[in-house]
Amino acid sequence: MPRHHIAVLGGGLSGLSSAFHLSRRFPDSFITLFERKPSLGGWVSSERVQVRDADGNSAEILLESGPRTLRPNAKSLLELIHLLGLKDSIITTPKSSAAARNRYLQIPESQGLLTLPNSAMSVLSPPMRTLLLPHVLKEPVMRANRPTGITDESLDSFMTRRFGASFARLFGSALVHGIYAADSRKLSVRAAFPSLWAAEDKGWGSVVRGFLMPGTSSPQLEDYEMGDIPDMMQNASVYSFRDGMSTIINALVRHLERQPNVRIIGGTGVEYLNVNEDGRVELRTTASQLVHPDHVVSALPLPVLNRIIPPSSASLPNLTANPSSSVTVINLVFPRVPGLHPPGFGYLIPRPLAGYSPNDPGILGTVFDSCSLSAQDKSDGSAQFTKMTMMLGGPYTLTPAHTSLDTVLKYLGSHLTDPESESTKQLPEPVFHRIHHHESCIPTPTPGHLDRIAEISATLSSGPWKDRLEIIGAGARGVSLGDCVESGKRSGAKL
């Protein structure tokens, strides 16, 4: 008879990772994963499409509508790749490649792209010599200026204090657009970029001094089974898989379906979760099934979890405290044209000088996929195509006009135009494009997020739940795929 019945809510990467690790650590327990949608994987989605140019050349192009690359510093992901046997599926982007060395910035008030520094010497080149260098050099000699008593603030406030408003807008907001698709004026610096906050403490008020000072790093758990995967990543800037990011989702699902102590119930969500009068956990599904699990791992978005827990003594605080960003992803495939875009990973766009307006194009950034992920595509030998992905939305309010192909190509042409040119680059007609709208896909941890999560954890431990419910996933523990897998790995610690 199973020792525990563990219910995992949500079939995205966090939930699947949780079920995977729980099934390994507790082979005598029975694990049920519930996912409202018929498909698993959350926002991870890879698709192959057949394209053909005007000359009849064809190719199979791999497109991602969600995350597309991974950084090799997430040990939990490297472990998962090793344990699932995905080593031969990996493709890496070398640190020496143009995609690794070249990243760009597109300032909304201008056309063309600015090359971001990739070495100490490149900081001395214009225009970074005036946009970046003075702010970095001035910061270590500034007085400590963190207001007394504050325990968190927005990234924009933090960077404005230490580096100035223009630096915060140009570099801070662009970075946040690329990771969170959010407004840096609303994002918690401690939750999103804890190393910045820690560096200011360590450097007696200076971030730059803090990063330059030697010191011991925080002790970390080293219970990862990674095999020789880290050796493969020694020279990798980023990596993915030949068949896209869905590779890891599909492998997880196949593995779990083979486990005798795991059941995946797709197309069935949870509409009620509570502790009943007898002190038992009670869960009711959208299929009207009543379940009494011993332990629940929720990988649901926090507002969704809030909706299924009725007002009662078992209610939890702070579940609706944070907003979420919606993102529109546009995949574009062009016939190969020399010089269509500069060699590199892509570019990000900072917050406009006047703030976010409905009249703005709403573009957050563009990835030059062919530069780093061309190994995913299959051609007939003569076909040459260029794939790019544009991200829009987040802090912007989008209308259908924003995402029309003519509008997108107009602004993309302006971005890819030489800054010295007087006319906008005319782009070729894409041979394929697809638009994906992702509603509320990335949570924005606002200032105070870590304290609110700590309050939720304390309530779960001391209240009616008695540690029988735990919350993992992007809304609580970080939005990167590495964060999601790590939170899944650590689930069930109090069982």
CSV table of C-alpha atoms in Angstrom, one decimal:
chain,number,residue,atom,x,y,z
A,1,MET,CA,0.0,0.0,0.0
A,2,PRO,CA,1.5,3.4,-1.0
A,3,ARG,CA,3.0,5.3,1.9
A,4,HIS,CA,1.7,8.7,0.7
A,5,HIS,CA,-0.6,10.0,-2.0
A,6,ILE,CA,1.0,13.2,-3.4
A,7,ALA,CA,-1.0,15.4,-5.7
A,8,VAL,CA,0.9,17.7,-8.1
A,9,LEU,CA,-1.1,20.6,-9.5
A,10,GLY,CA,0.0,21.9,-12.9
A,11,GLY,CA,1.8,20.2,-15.8
A,12,GLY,CA,4.3,22.8,-16.7
A,13,LEU,CA,8.0,22.3,-16.2
A,14,SER,CA,7.8,22.9,-12.5
A,15,GLY,CA,5.0,20.4,-12.0
A,16,LEU,CA,6.6,17.8,-14.2
A,17,SER,CA,10.0,18.2,-12.5
A,18,SER,CA,8.4,17.8,-9.1
A,19,ALA,CA,6.6,14.6,-10.2
A,20,PHE,CA,9.9,13.3,-11.6
A,21,HIS,CA,11.9,13.9,-8.5
A,22,LEU,CA,9.2,12.9,-6.1
A,23,SER,CA,8.7,9.6,-7.9
A,24,ARG,CA,12.5,8.9,-7.5
A,25,ARG,CA,12.7,9.8,-3.9
A,26,PHE,CA,9.5,8.2,-2.8
A,27,PRO,CA,9.1,5.1,-4.9
A,28,ASP,CA,6.5,3.7,-2.5
A,29,SER,CA,4.3,6.7,-2.7
A,30,PHE,CA,1.6,7.3,-5.3
A,31,ILE,CA,1.8,10.5,-7.3
A,32,THR,CA,-1.0,12.1,-9.3
A,33,LEU,CA,-0.4,15.1,-11.6
A,34,PHE,CA,-3.4,17.2,-12.6
A,35,GLU,CA,-3.2,19.5,-15.6
A,36,ARG,CA,-6.2,21.5,-16.8
A,37,LYS,CA,-5.0,21.7,-20.4
A,38,PRO,CA,-4.9,18.5,-22.6
A,39,SER,CA,-1.2,19.2,-23.4
A,40,LEU,CA,1.7,19.4,-20.9
A,41,GLY,CA,4.6,21.7,-20.7
A,42,GLY,CA,3.1,25.1,-19.9
A,43,TRP,CA,4.6,27.8,-22.1
A,44,VAL,CA,7.3,25.6,-23.6
A,45,SER,CA,6.3,24.8,-27.1
A,46,SER,CA,8.4,23.8,-30.1
A,47,GLU,CA,7.1,23.3,-33.7
A,48,ARG,CA,8.5,22.3,-37.0
A,49,VAL,CA,7.1,24.0,-40.1
A,50,GLN,CA,7.8,23.4,-43.8
A,51,VAL,CA,8.8,26.6,-45.6
A,52,ARG,CA,9.5,27.2,-49.3
A,53,ASP,CA,11.1,30.2,-51.0
A,54,ALA,CA,10.3,31.8,-54.4
A,55,ASP,CA,12.9,29.5,-56.1
A,56,GLY,CA,11.2,26.4,-54.8
A,57,ASN,CA,13.9,25.6,-52.1
A,58,SER,CA,12.4,24.1,-49.0
A,59,ALA,CA,13.3,23.5,-45.4
A,60,GLU,CA,12.0,22.3,-42.1
A,61,ILE,CA,12.4,25.2,-39.6
A,62,LEU,CA,12.2,24.6,-35.8
A,63,LEU,CA,10.2,27.4,-34.2
A,64,GLU,CA,9.7,28.2,-30.5
A,65,SER,CA,6.7,30.1,-29.2
A,66,GLY,CA,8.1,30.1,-25.6
A,67,PRO,CA,11.6,29.8,-24.1
A,68,ARG,CA,14.3,29.0,-26.8
A,69,THR,CA,17.7,28.7,-25.1
A,70,LEU,CA,19.1,27.8,-21.7
A,71,ARG,CA,22.2,29.0,-19.8
A,72,PRO,CA,24.6,26.2,-18.6
A,73,ASN,CA,24.7,27.5,-15.0
A,74,ALA,CA,21.5,25.8,-13.9
A,75,LYS,CA,22.7,22.5,-12.3
A,76,SER,CA,19.2,21.2,-11.8
A,77,LEU,CA,18.6,21.3,-15.6
A,78,LEU,CA,21.9,19.7,-16.4
A,79,GLU,CA,21.0,16.9,-13.9
A,80,LEU,CA,17.6,16.5,-15.6
A,81,ILE,CA,19.2,16.2,-19.0
A,82,HIS,CA,21.6,13.5,-17.7
A,83,LEU,CA,18.9,11.5,-15.9
A,84,LEU,CA,16.6,11.6,-18.9
A,85,GLY,CA,19.4,10.6,-21.3
A,86,LEU,CA,19.2,13.7,-23.5
A,87,LYS,CA,22.9,14.2,-23.9
A,88,ASP,CA,22.9,13.4,-27.7
A,89,SER,CA,20.1,15.9,-28.3
A,90,ILE,CA,22.0,19.0,-27.0
A,91,ILE,CA,23.2,21.7,-29.3
A,92,THR,CA,25.4,24.4,-27.9
A,93,THR,CA,26.3,28.0,-28.9
A,94,PRO,CA,30.1,28.4,-28.3
A,95,LYS,CA,31.3,31.3,-26.3
A,96,SER,CA,33.5,32.3,-29.3
A,97,SER,CA,30.5,32.5,-31.7
A,98,ALA,CA,29.0,35.8,-32.9
A,99,ALA,CA,25.7,34.8,-31.2
A,100,ALA,CA,27.6,34.7,-27.8
A,101,ARG,CA,29.7,37.7,-28.3
A,102,ASN,CA,27.3,40.2,-29.9
A,103,ARG,CA,24.2,41.5,-28.3
A,104,TYR,CA,22.5,44.7,-29.2
A,105,LEU,CA,20.4,47.5,-27.8
A,106,GLN,CA,17.7,49.4,-29.8
A,107,ILE,CA,17.0,52.8,-28.3
A,108,PRO,CA,13.3,53.7,-29.1
A,109,GLU,CA,14.1,57.3,-29.9
A,110,SER,CA,16.4,56.3,-32.7
A,111,GLN,CA,16.8,53.8,-35.5
A,112,GLY,CA,19.5,51.1,-35.8
A,113,LEU,CA,21.2,49.0,-33.2
A,114,LEU,CA,24.0,49.7,-30.6
A,115,THR,CA,26.4,47.0,-29.8
A,116,LEU,CA,26.6,46.2,-26.1
A,117,PRO,CA,30.1,45.8,-24.6
A,118,ASN,CA,31.5,42.3,-24.6
A,119,SER,CA,34.9,43.1,-23.2
A,120,ALA,CA,36.6,45.7,-21.0
A,121,MET,CA,38.1,47.4,-24.1
A,122,SER,CA,34.7,47.6,-25.9
A,123,VAL,CA,33.3,49.8,-23.1
A,124,LEU,CA,35.8,52.5,-24.2
A,125,SER,CA,34.3,52.6,-27.7
A,126,PRO,CA,31.5,55.0,-28.7
A,127,PRO,CA,28.7,55.3,-27.9
A,128,MET,CA,29.1,53.1,-24.7
A,129,ARG,CA,32.0,55.4,-23.7
A,130,THR,CA,29.3,58.1,-22.9
A,131,LEU,CA,26.2,55.9,-22.3
A,132,LEU,CA,27.7,53.4,-19.9
A,133,LEU,CA,31.3,54.1,-18.8
A,134,PRO,CA,30.8,57.3,-16.8
A,135,HIS,CA,28.0,55.8,-14.7
A,136,VAL,CA,30.0,52.7,-13.8
A,137,LEU,CA,33.2,54.7,-13.0
A,138,LYS,CA,31.3,57.2,-10.8
A,139,GLU,CA,29.4,54.6,-8.8
A,140,PRO,CA,32.2,53.3,-6.5
A,141,VAL,CA,33.0,56.8,-5.3
A,142,MET,CA,29.5,57.7,-4.5
A,143,ARG,CA,28.3,57.7,-0.9
A,144,ALA,CA,26.1,54.9,0.3
A,145,ASN,CA,22.5,56.1,-0.4
A,146,ARG,CA,20.1,53.2,0.4
A,147,PRO,CA,17.3,54.7,2.5
A,148,THR,CA,17.4,53.7,6.1
A,149,GLY,CA,15.1,50.8,7.0
A,150,ILE,CA,14.1,49.6,3.5
A,151,THR,CA,14.3,45.9,2.8
A,152,ASP,CA,13.5,46.0,-0.9
A,153,GLU,CA,12.8,48.4,-3.8
A,154,SER,CA,12.2,48.3,-7.6
A,155,LEU,CA,15.1,47.5,-9.9
A,156,ASP,CA,14.6,51.0,-11.5
A,157,SER,CA,14.8,52.7,-8.1
A,158,PHE,CA,17.9,50.7,-7.2
A,159,MET,CA,19.8,51.4,-10.4
A,160,THR,CA,18.7,55.1,-10.4
A,161,ARG,CA,20.2,55.5,-6.9
A,162,ARG,CA,23.5,53.9,-7.8
A,163,PHE,CA,24.0,54.6,-11.5
A,164,GLY,CA,21.5,57.4,-12.5
A,165,ALA,CA,18.2,57.5,-14.3
A,166,SER,CA,19.5,57.3,-17.9
A,167,PHE,CA,21.5,54.1,-17.0
A,168,ALA,CA,18.5,52.6,-15.2
A,169,ARG,CA,16.2,53.2,-18.2
A,170,LEU,CA,18.6,52.2,-21.0
A,171,PHE,CA,20.1,49.1,-19.5
A,172,GLY,CA,17.9,48.2,-16.5
A,173,SER,CA,14.6,48.3,-18.3
A,174,ALA,CA,16.0,46.5,-21.4
A,175,LEU,CA,17.2,43.7,-19.2
A,176,VAL,CA,13.9,43.4,-17.5
A,177,HIS,CA,12.1,43.4,-20.9
A,178,GLY,CA,14.2,40.4,-21.9
A,179,ILE,CA,13.7,38.3,-18.8
A,180,TYR,CA,10.3,39.3,-17.3
A,181,ALA,CA,8.6,41.3,-20.1
A,182,ALA,CA,7.8,43.8,-17.3
A,183,ASP,CA,8.3,47.4,-16.1
A,184,SER,CA,11.5,47.6,-14.2
A,185,ARG,CA,9.8,50.3,-12.0
A,186,LYS,CA,7.6,47.5,-10.6
A,187,LEU,CA,10.0,44.7,-10.3
A,188,SER,CA,11.6,43.7,-7.0
A,189,VAL,CA,15.4,44.0,-7.1
A,190,ARG,CA,15.8,41.5,-4.2
A,191,ALA,CA,13.6,38.9,-5.8
A,192,ALA,CA,14.8,39.3,-9.4
A,193,PHE,CA,18.4,40.3,-9.0
A,194,PRO,CA,19.5,39.4,-5.5
A,195,SER,CA,23.2,39.6,-6.4
A,196,LEU,CA,22.8,43.4,-6.9
A,197,TRP,CA,21.3,43.9,-3.5
A,198,ALA,CA,24.0,41.7,-1.9
A,199,ALA,CA,26.8,43.5,-3.7
A,200,GLU,CA,25.6,46.8,-2.4
A,201,ASP,CA,25.8,45.4,1.1
A,202,LYS,CA,29.1,43.8,0.6
A,203,GLY,CA,30.6,46.9,-1.0
A,204,TRP,CA,29.6,49.2,1.9
A,205,GLY,CA,27.0,50.9,-0.3
A,206,SER,CA,28.7,50.4,-3.7
A,207,VAL,CA,27.6,47.7,-6.2
A,208,VAL,CA,30.8,47.9,-8.2
A,209,ARG,CA,33.0,47.6,-5.1
A,210,GLY,CA,30.9,44.7,-3.9
A,211,PHE,CA,31.4,42.7,-7.1
A,212,LEU,CA,35.1,43.4,-7.2
A,213,MET,CA,35.7,42.5,-3.5
A,214,PRO,CA,36.8,38.9,-2.8
A,215,GLY,CA,34.7,36.8,-0.5
A,216,THR,CA,33.1,33.5,0.1
A,217,SER,CA,30.0,32.5,-1.8
A,218,SER,CA,26.9,31.2,0.0
A,219,PRO,CA,27.0,27.5,0.6
A,220,GLN,CA,24.8,25.6,-1.9
A,221,LEU,CA,23.5,22.1,-2.0
A,222,GLU,CA,25.6,19.9,-4.4
A,223,ASP,CA,23.3,16.9,-4.6
A,224,TYR,CA,23.2,16.9,-8.4
A,225,GLU,CA,23.7,13.8,-10.7
A,226,MET,CA,25.0,15.5,-13.8
A,227,GLY,CA,27.4,12.9,-15.3
A,228,ASP,CA,29.6,14.4,-17.9
A,229,ILE,CA,27.1,17.0,-19.0
A,230,PRO,CA,29.0,19.9,-17.3
A,231,ASP,CA,32.0,18.9,-19.5
A,232,MET,CA,29.9,19.5,-22.6
A,233,MET,CA,29.0,22.9,-21.3
A,234,GLN,CA,32.6,24.2,-20.7
A,235,ASN,CA,32.6,26.3,-23.8
A,236,ALA,CA,28.9,26.9,-24.2
A,237,SER,CA,27.3,30.3,-23.9
A,238,VAL,CA,23.7,28.9,-24.2
A,239,TYR,CA,22.3,25.6,-25.3
A,240,SER,CA,19.1,24.0,-26.6
A,241,PHE,CA,18.1,20.8,-28.3
A,242,ARG,CA,17.9,19.7,-31.9
A,243,ASP,CA,14.2,19.3,-31.7
A,244,GLY,CA,13.7,22.4,-29.5
A,245,MET,CA,12.8,23.0,-25.9
A,246,SER,CA,9.9,20.6,-26.0
A,247,THR,CA,12.5,17.8,-26.0
A,248,ILE,CA,12.8,18.0,-22.2
A,249,ILE,CA,9.1,18.2,-21.7
A,250,ASN,CA,8.4,15.1,-23.9
A,251,ALA,CA,11.2,13.2,-22.2
A,252,LEU,CA,9.8,14.0,-18.8
A,253,VAL,CA,6.3,12.9,-19.8
A,254,ARG,CA,7.6,9.6,-21.4
A,255,HIS,CA,9.5,8.9,-18.2
A,256,LEU,CA,6.6,9.6,-15.9
A,257,GLU,CA,4.2,7.5,-17.9
A,258,ARG,CA,6.4,4.5,-17.4
A,259,GLN,CA,6.5,4.8,-13.7
A,260,PRO,CA,4.1,2.5,-11.8
A,261,ASN,CA,3.6,5.0,-9.0
A,262,VAL,CA,2.8,8.0,-11.2
A,263,ARG,CA,-0.5,8.9,-12.9
A,264,ILE,CA,-0.9,12.0,-15.2
A,265,ILE,CA,-4.4,13.2,-15.7
A,266,GLY,CA,-4.5,15.7,-18.5
A,267,GLY,CA,-7.5,17.8,-19.5
A,268,THR,CA,-8.5,17.9,-15.8
A,269,GLY,CA,-7.9,20.8,-13.5
A,270,VAL,CA,-8.6,21.3,-9.8
A,271,GLU,CA,-11.5,23.6,-8.9
A,272,TYR,CA,-11.5,23.2,-5.1
A,273,LEU,CA,-8.7,22.7,-2.5
A,274,ASN,CA,-9.2,23.0,1.2
A,275,VAL,CA,-8.7,21.3,4.6
A,276,ASN,CA,-12.1,19.8,5.7
A,277,GLU,CA,-13.6,19.7,9.2
A,278,ASP,CA,-11.9,16.3,9.8
A,279,GLY,CA,-8.5,18.0,9.1
A,280,ARG,CA,-8.1,16.1,5.9
A,281,VAL,CA,-6.9,17.7,2.7
A,282,GLU,CA,-9.8,17.7,0.2
A,283,LEU,CA,-9.3,18.2,-3.5
A,284,ARG,CA,-12.1,18.3,-6.1
A,285,THR,CA,-11.3,18.2,-9.9
A,286,THR,CA,-13.1,19.7,-12.8
A,287,ALA,CA,-14.3,16.1,-13.5
A,288,SER,CA,-16.1,16.1,-10.1
A,289,GLN,CA,-13.6,13.7,-8.7
A,290,LEU,CA,-13.0,14.0,-4.9
A,291,VAL,CA,-9.5,13.2,-3.8
A,292,HIS,CA,-7.9,13.2,-0.3
A,293,PRO,CA,-4.1,13.4,-0.9
A,294,ASP,CA,-1.7,13.3,2.0
A,295,HIS,CA,0.4,16.1,0.4
A,296,VAL,CA,-0.1,18.7,-2.3
A,297,VAL,CA,2.5,20.4,-4.5
A,298,SER,CA,1.1,23.4,-6.3
A,299,ALA,CA,2.9,24.5,-9.4
A,300,LEU,CA,-0.1,26.7,-10.4
A,301,PRO,CA,0.1,30.4,-10.9
A,302,LEU,CA,-0.6,32.0,-7.5
A,303,PRO,CA,-3.8,33.8,-8.5
A,304,VAL,CA,-5.1,30.4,-9.9
A,305,LEU,CA,-4.3,28.8,-6.5
A,306,ASN,CA,-6.1,31.6,-4.8
A,307,ARG,CA,-9.3,30.9,-6.8
A,308,ILE,CA,-9.5,27.2,-5.9
A,309,ILE,CA,-8.9,27.7,-2.1
A,310,PRO,CA,-12.3,29.0,-0.7
A,311,PRO,CA,-12.3,31.7,2.0
A,312,SER,CA,-11.7,29.8,5.2
A,313,SER,CA,-9.2,29.2,8.0
A,314,ALA,CA,-7.1,27.5,5.3
A,315,SER,CA,-6.9,30.6,3.1
A,316,LEU,CA,-3.4,31.9,2.2
A,317,PRO,CA,-2.2,35.5,2.2
A,318,ASN,CA,-0.5,37.4,-0.7
A,319,LEU,CA,-1.5,35.0,-3.6
A,320,THR,CA,-2.8,37.9,-5.7
A,321,ALA,CA,-0.2,40.5,-4.7
A,322,ASN,CA,1.8,40.2,-8.0
A,323,PRO,CA,0.7,41.1,-11.5
A,324,SER,CA,1.7,39.0,-14.5
A,325,SER,CA,2.9,40.0,-18.0
A,326,SER,CA,1.2,38.9,-21.2
A,327,VAL,CA,3.5,38.4,-24.2
A,328,THR,CA,3.0,38.1,-27.9
A,329,VAL,CA,5.6,36.1,-29.8
A,330,ILE,CA,6.0,36.5,-33.5
A,331,ASN,CA,8.0,33.9,-35.4
A,332,LEU,CA,9.4,35.2,-38.7
A,333,VAL,CA,11.1,33.2,-41.4
A,334,PHE,CA,12.8,35.1,-44.3
A,335,PRO,CA,14.6,33.9,-47.4
A,336,ARG,CA,18.3,34.2,-46.7
A,337,VAL,CA,19.5,37.7,-47.6
A,338,PRO,CA,23.1,38.8,-46.9
A,339,GLY,CA,23.3,41.4,-44.2
A,340,LEU,CA,19.6,41.1,-43.2
A,341,HIS,CA,20.7,41.5,-39.6
A,342,PRO,CA,24.1,41.9,-37.9
A,343,PRO,CA,25.7,38.7,-36.5
A,344,GLY,CA,24.7,38.2,-32.9
A,345,PHE,CA,22.1,36.9,-30.5
A,346,GLY,CA,19.6,39.7,-30.9
A,347,TYR,CA,18.6,43.0,-29.3
A,348,LEU,CA,16.5,44.4,-26.5
A,349,ILE,CA,14.6,47.6,-26.4
A,350,PRO,CA,14.5,49.8,-23.3
A,351,ARG,CA,11.5,51.7,-21.9
A,352,PRO,CA,10.7,54.7,-24.1
A,353,LEU,CA,11.9,58.1,-22.7
A,354,ALA,CA,8.3,59.2,-22.3
A,355,GLY,CA,7.1,56.0,-20.7
A,356,TYR,CA,4.8,53.3,-22.1
A,357,SER,CA,2.2,54.6,-24.6
A,358,PRO,CA,-0.5,52.9,-26.7
A,359,ASN,CA,1.1,54.7,-29.6
A,360,ASP,CA,4.4,52.8,-29.2
A,361,PRO,CA,5.0,49.7,-31.3
A,362,GLY,CA,5.2,47.6,-28.1
A,363,ILE,CA,8.2,45.6,-29.1
A,364,LEU,CA,10.4,44.3,-26.3
A,365,GLY,CA,13.1,42.7,-28.3
A,366,THR,CA,14.1,40.4,-31.2
A,367,VAL,CA,16.1,37.2,-31.3
A,368,PHE,CA,18.2,36.3,-34.3
A,369,ASP,CA,17.5,32.5,-34.0
A,370,SER,CA,19.4,31.4,-37.1
A,371,CYS,CA,22.6,32.8,-35.7
A,372,SER,CA,22.6,30.5,-32.7
A,373,LEU,CA,20.1,27.7,-33.4
A,374,SER,CA,20.5,27.0,-37.2
A,375,ALA,CA,21.5,23.4,-36.2
A,376,GLN,CA,17.8,22.8,-35.4
A,377,ASP,CA,16.7,23.3,-39.0
A,378,LYS,CA,16.7,20.7,-41.8
A,379,SER,CA,17.1,21.8,-45.4
A,380,ASP,CA,17.3,20.1,-48.8
A,381,GLY,CA,20.9,21.2,-49.0
A,382,SER,CA,20.4,24.4,-51.1
A,383,ALA,CA,17.8,26.2,-49.0
A,384,GLN,CA,18.9,29.2,-47.1
A,385,PHE,CA,16.5,30.8,-44.6
A,386,THR,CA,16.7,33.3,-41.7
A,387,LYS,CA,14.5,32.9,-38.7
A,388,MET,CA,13.9,35.6,-36.1
A,389,THR,CA,11.5,35.9,-33.2
A,390,MET,CA,10.0,39.1,-31.9
A,391,MET,CA,8.5,39.6,-28.5
A,392,LEU,CA,5.9,42.3,-27.8
A,393,GLY,CA,3.5,43.3,-25.0
A,394,GLY,CA,4.5,43.1,-21.4
A,395,PRO,CA,4.0,46.7,-20.0
A,396,TYR,CA,2.6,47.8,-23.4
A,397,THR,CA,-1.1,47.6,-24.3
A,398,LEU,CA,-1.3,45.8,-27.6
A,399,THR,CA,-4.0,46.0,-30.2
A,400,PRO,CA,-4.4,44.0,-33.4
A,401,ALA,CA,-2.7,46.8,-35.3
A,402,HIS,CA,0.4,46.3,-33.2
A,403,THR,CA,0.8,42.8,-34.4
A,404,SER,CA,-0.1,43.1,-38.0
A,405,LEU,CA,2.7,41.9,-40.3
A,406,ASP,CA,3.0,45.3,-42.1
A,407,THR,CA,3.5,47.1,-38.7
A,408,VAL,CA,5.9,44.5,-37.4
A,409,LEU,CA,8.1,44.6,-40.6
A,410,LYS,CA,8.0,48.4,-40.6
A,411,TYR,CA,9.6,48.6,-37.2
A,412,LEU,CA,11.9,45.7,-37.7
A,413,GLY,CA,13.2,47.3,-40.8
A,414,SER,CA,13.9,50.5,-38.8
A,415,HIS,CA,15.7,48.6,-36.1
A,416,LEU,CA,17.9,46.8,-38.6
A,417,THR,CA,18.8,49.9,-40.5
A,418,ASP,CA,22.3,51.4,-40.3
A,419,PRO,CA,22.0,54.3,-37.7
A,420,GLU,CA,23.8,56.6,-40.3
A,421,SER,CA,21.3,55.7,-43.1
A,422,GLU,CA,18.6,58.2,-44.0
A,423,SER,CA,16.2,55.6,-45.3
A,424,THR,CA,14.7,52.5,-43.5
A,425,LYS,CA,15.9,49.1,-44.6
A,426,GLN,CA,13.3,47.3,-46.8
A,427,LEU,CA,12.9,43.7,-45.6
A,428,PRO,CA,12.0,40.9,-47.9
A,429,GLU,CA,8.6,39.3,-47.5
A,430,PRO,CA,8.7,36.5,-45.0
A,431,VAL,CA,8.0,33.1,-46.3
A,432,PHE,CA,6.4,32.2,-43.0
A,433,HIS,CA,5.2,33.9,-39.9
A,434,ARG,CA,3.1,32.9,-36.9
A,435,ILE,CA,1.7,34.8,-34.0
A,436,HIS,CA,1.3,33.4,-30.5
A,437,HIS,CA,-0.5,35.3,-27.7
A,438,HIS,CA,0.4,34.2,-24.2
A,439,GLU,CA,-1.8,35.6,-21.5
A,440,SER,CA,-0.4,36.2,-18.0
A,441,CYS,CA,2.6,34.0,-18.7
A,442,ILE,CA,5.3,35.6,-16.6
A,443,PRO,CA,4.7,36.7,-13.0
A,444,THR,CA,6.3,40.0,-11.9
A,445,PRO,CA,7.6,39.8,-8.3
A,446,THR,CA,7.0,43.3,-7.0
A,447,PRO,CA,9.0,44.9,-4.1
A,448,GLY,CA,8.4,42.9,-0.9
A,449,HIS,CA,7.9,39.6,-2.8
A,450,LEU,CA,10.4,37.6,-0.7
A,451,ASP,CA,8.7,38.7,2.6
A,452,ARG,CA,5.3,37.8,1.2
A,453,ILE,CA,6.5,34.4,0.2
A,454,ALA,CA,8.0,33.9,3.6
A,455,GLU,CA,4.6,34.8,5.1
A,456,ILE,CA,2.9,32.2,2.9
A,457,SER,CA,5.4,29.6,4.0
A,458,ALA,CA,4.9,30.4,7.7
A,459,THR,CA,1.1,30.2,7.2
A,460,LEU,CA,1.4,26.8,5.5
A,461,SER,CA,3.5,25.5,8.4
A,462,SER,CA,1.6,26.8,11.3
A,463,GLY,CA,-2.0,26.8,10.1
A,464,PRO,CA,-4.5,24.1,9.2
A,465,TRP,CA,-2.3,22.9,6.3
A,466,LYS,CA,0.4,21.6,8.6
A,467,ASP,CA,3.0,21.5,5.8
A,468,ARG,CA,0.7,19.4,3.6
A,469,LEU,CA,0.6,22.0,0.9
A,470,GLU,CA,3.7,23.6,-0.7
A,471,ILE,CA,4.0,26.1,-3.4
A,472,ILE,CA,6.6,26.0,-6.2
A,473,GLY,CA,7.0,27.4,-9.6
A,474,ALA,CA,7.6,30.7,-11.3
A,475,GLY,CA,5.2,32.7,-9.1
A,476,ALA,CA,7.1,31.8,-6.0
A,477,ARG,CA,10.7,30.8,-6.7
A,478,GLY,CA,11.9,32.4,-9.9
A,479,VAL,CA,10.9,32.5,-13.6
A,480,SER,CA,13.8,30.9,-15.4
A,481,LEU,CA,13.5,27.3,-16.5
A,482,GLY,CA,16.4,26.5,-14.2
A,483,ASP,CA,14.5,28.0,-11.3
A,484,CYS,CA,11.4,26.0,-12.2
A,485,VAL,CA,13.3,22.7,-12.3
A,486,GLU,CA,15.2,23.5,-9.1
A,487,SER,CA,11.9,24.2,-7.3
A,488,GLY,CA,10.6,20.9,-8.6
A,489,LYS,CA,13.7,19.1,-7.3
A,490,ARG,CA,13.3,20.5,-3.8
A,491,SER,CA,9.6,19.7,-3.5
A,492,GLY,CA,8.6,17.2,-0.8
A,493,ALA,CA,11.4,18.2,1.5
A,494,LYS,CA,9.0,18.0,4.6
A,495,LEU,CA,7.5,14.7,3.7
